[in-house]
Coordinates of N, CA and C in Angstrom, one line a residue:
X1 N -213.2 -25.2 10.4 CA -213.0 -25.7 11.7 C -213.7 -27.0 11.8
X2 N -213.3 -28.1 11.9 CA -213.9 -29.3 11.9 C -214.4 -29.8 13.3
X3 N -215.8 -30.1 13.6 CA -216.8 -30.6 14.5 C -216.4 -31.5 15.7
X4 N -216.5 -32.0 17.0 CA -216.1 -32.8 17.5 C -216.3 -34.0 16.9
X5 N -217.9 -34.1 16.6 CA -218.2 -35.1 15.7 C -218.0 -35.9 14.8
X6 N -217.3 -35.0 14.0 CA -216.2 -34.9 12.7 C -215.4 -36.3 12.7
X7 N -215.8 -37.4 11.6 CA -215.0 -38.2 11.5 C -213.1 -37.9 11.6
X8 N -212.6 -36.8 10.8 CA -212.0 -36.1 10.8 C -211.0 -36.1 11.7
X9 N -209.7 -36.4 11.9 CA -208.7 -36.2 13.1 C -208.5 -34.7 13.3
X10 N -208.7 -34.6 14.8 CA -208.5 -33.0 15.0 C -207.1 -33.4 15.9
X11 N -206.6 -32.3 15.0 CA -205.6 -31.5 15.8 C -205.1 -30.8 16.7
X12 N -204.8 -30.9 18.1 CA -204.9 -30.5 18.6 C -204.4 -29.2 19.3
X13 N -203.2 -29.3 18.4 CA -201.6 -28.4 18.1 C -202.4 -27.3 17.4
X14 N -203.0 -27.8 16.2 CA -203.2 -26.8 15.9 C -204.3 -25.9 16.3
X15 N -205.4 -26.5 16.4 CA -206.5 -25.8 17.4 C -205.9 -24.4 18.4
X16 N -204.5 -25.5 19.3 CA -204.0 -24.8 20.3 C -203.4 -22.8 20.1
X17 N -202.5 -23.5 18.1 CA -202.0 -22.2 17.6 C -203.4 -21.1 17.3
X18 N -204.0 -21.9 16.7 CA -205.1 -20.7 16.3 C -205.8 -20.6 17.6
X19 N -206.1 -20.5 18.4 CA -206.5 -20.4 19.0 C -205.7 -19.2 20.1
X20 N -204.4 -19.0 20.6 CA -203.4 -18.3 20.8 C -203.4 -17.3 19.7
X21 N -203.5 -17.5 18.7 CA -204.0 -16.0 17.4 C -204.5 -15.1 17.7
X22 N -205.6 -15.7 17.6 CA -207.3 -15.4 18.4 C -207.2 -14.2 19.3
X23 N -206.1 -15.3 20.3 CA -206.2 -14.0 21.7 C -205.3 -12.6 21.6
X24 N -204.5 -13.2 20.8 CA -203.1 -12.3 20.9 C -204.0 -10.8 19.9
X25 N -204.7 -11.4 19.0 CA -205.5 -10.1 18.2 C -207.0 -9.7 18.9
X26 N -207.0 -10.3 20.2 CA -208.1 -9.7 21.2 C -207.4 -8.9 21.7
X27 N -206.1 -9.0 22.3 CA -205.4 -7.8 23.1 C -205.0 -6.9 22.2
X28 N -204.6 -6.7 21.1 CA -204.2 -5.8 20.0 C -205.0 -5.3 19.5
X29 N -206.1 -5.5 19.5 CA -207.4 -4.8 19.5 C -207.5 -3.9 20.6
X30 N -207.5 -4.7 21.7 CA -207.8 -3.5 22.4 C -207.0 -2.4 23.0
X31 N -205.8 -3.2 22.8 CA -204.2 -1.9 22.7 C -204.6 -0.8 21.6
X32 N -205.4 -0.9 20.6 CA -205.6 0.0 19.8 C -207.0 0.2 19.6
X33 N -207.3 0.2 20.7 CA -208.8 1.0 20.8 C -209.6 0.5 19.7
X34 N -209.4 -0.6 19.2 CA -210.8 -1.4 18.1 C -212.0 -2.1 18.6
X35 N -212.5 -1.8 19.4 CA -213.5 -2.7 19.9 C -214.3 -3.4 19.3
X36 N -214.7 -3.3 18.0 CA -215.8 -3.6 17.1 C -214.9 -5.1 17.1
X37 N -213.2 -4.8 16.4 CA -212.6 -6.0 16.1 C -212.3 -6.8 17.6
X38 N -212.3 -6.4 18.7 CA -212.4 -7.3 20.3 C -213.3 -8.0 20.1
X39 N -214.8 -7.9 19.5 CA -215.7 -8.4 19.3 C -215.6 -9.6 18.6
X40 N -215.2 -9.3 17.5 CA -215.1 -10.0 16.7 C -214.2 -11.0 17.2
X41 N -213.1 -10.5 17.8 CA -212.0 -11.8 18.0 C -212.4 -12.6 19.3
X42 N -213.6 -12.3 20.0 CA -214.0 -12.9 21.2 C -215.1 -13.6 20.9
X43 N -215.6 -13.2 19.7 CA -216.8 -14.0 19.5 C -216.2 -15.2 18.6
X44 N -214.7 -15.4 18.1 CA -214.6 -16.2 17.3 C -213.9 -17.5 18.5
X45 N -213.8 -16.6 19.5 CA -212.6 -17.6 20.4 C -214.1 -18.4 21.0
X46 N -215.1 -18.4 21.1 CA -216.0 -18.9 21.8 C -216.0 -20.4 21.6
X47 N -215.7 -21.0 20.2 CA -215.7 -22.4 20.2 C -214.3 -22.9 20.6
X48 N -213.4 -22.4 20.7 CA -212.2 -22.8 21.6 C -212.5 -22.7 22.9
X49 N -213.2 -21.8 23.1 CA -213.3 -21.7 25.2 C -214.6 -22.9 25.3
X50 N -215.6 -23.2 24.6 CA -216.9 -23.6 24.9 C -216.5 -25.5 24.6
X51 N -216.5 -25.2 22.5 CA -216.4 -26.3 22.5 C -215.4 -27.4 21.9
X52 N -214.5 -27.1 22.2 CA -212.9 -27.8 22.5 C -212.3 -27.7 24.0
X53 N -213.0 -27.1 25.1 CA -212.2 -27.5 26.1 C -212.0 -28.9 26.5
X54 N -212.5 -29.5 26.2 CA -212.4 -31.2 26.9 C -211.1 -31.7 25.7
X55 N -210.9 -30.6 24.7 CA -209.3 -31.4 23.9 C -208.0 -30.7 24.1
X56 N -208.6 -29.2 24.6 CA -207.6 -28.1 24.5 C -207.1 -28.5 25.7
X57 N -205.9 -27.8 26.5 CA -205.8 -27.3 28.0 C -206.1 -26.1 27.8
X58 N -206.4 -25.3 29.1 CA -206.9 -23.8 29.8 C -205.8 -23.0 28.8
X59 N -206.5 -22.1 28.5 CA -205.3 -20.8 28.0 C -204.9 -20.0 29.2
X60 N -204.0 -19.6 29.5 CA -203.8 -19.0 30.6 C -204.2 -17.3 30.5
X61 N -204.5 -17.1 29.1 CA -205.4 -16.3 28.4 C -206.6 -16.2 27.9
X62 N -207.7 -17.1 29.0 CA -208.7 -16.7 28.5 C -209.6 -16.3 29.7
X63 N -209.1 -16.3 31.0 CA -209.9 -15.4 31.7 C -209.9 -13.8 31.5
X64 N -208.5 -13.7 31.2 CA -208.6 -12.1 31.5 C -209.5 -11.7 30.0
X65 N -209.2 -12.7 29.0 CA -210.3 -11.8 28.0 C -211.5 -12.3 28.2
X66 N -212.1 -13.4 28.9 CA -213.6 -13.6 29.3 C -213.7 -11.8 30.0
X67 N -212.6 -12.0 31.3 CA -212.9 -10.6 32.3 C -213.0 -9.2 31.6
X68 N -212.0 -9.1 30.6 CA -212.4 -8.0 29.4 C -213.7 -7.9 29.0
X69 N -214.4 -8.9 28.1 CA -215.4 -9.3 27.8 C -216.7 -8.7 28.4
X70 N -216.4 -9.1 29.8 CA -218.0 -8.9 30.8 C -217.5 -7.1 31.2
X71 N -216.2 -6.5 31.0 CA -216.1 -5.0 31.1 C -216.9 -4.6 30.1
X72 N -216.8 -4.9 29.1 CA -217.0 -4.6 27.9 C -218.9 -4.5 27.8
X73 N -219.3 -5.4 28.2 CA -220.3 -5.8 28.0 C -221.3 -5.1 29.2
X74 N -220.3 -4.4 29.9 CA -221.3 -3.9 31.4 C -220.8 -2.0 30.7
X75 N -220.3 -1.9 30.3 CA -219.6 -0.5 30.3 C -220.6 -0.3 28.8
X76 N -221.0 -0.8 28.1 CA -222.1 -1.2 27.0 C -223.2 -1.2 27.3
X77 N -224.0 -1.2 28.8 CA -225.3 -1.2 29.3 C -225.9 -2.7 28.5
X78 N -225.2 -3.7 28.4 CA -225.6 -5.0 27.8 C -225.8 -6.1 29.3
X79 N -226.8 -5.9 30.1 CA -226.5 -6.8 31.3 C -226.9 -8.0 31.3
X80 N -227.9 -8.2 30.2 CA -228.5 -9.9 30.0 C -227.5 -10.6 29.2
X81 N -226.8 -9.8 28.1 CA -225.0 -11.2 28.0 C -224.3 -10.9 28.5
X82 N -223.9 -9.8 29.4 CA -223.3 -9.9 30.4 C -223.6 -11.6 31.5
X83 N -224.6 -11.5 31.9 CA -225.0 -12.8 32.4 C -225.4 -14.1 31.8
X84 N -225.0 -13.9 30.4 CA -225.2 -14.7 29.3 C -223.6 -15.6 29.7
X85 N -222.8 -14.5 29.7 CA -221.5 -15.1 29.5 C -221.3 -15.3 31.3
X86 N -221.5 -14.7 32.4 CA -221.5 -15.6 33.7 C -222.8 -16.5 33.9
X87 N -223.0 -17.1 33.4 CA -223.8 -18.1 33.5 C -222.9 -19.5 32.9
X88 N -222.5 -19.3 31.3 CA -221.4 -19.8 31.2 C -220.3 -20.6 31.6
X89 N -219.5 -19.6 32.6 CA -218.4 -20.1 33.4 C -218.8 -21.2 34.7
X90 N -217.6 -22.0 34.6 CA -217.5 -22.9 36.0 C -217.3 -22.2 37.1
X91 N -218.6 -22.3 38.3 CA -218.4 -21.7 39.6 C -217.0 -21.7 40.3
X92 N -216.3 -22.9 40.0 CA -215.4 -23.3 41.0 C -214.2 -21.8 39.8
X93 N -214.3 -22.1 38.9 CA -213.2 -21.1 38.4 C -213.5 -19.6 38.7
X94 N -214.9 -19.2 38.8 CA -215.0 -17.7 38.6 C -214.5 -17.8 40.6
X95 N -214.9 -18.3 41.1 CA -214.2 -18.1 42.4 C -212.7 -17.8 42.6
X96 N -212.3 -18.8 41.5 CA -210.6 -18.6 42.0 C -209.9 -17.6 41.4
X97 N -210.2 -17.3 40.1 CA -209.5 -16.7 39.1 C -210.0 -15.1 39.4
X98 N -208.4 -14.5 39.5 CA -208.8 -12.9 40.1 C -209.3 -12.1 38.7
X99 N -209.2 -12.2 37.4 CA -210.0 -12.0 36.6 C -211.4 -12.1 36.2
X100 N -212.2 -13.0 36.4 CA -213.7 -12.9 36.7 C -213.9 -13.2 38.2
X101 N -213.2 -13.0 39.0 CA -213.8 -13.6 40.5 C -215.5 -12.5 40.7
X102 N -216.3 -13.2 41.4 CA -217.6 -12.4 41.9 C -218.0 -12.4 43.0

């Protein structure tokens, strides 16, 4: 996965497909009760949600698996990355979005 920094032309297209991968094997994970692999596929979408938003647009899929995520992570007795990951998010979004709203 090549760096913002990256002399490198990034692609944006493609970022965008792998990226849509990502999620689509976050939900099929959890359709199938794999959580180890939700993990996995949530911890790999992190540089798509963190550090490619200023190239990507919004997935229209990544609140509900952020909101998945902080289930996951509260139903886990995990409360400090629970607020690892709302610390994270833009105030103006967790307000609007019925997925993480607080």
């Amino acid at each position: 996965m090549p760096t913002i920094n990256d002399n490198t032309l990034i692609d944006p297209d493609s970022l965008t497909k792998a990226r849509d991968i990502l999620e689509f094997g976050a939900f099929y994970s959890l359709r199938s009760q794999d959580i180890p692999a939700l993990e996995r596929y949530i911890a790999q979408l992190g540089p798509y949600y963190n550090d490619y938003n200023s190239i990507l647009p919004i997935s229209e899929r990544r609140y509900p698996i952020i909101g998945l995520d902080l289930l996951r992570l509260l139903s886990q007795n995990k409360i400090a990355q629970s607020h690892t990951v709302l610390e994270g998010l833009v105030k103006e979004h967790g307000q609007k979005n019925i997925d993480i709203r607080w």
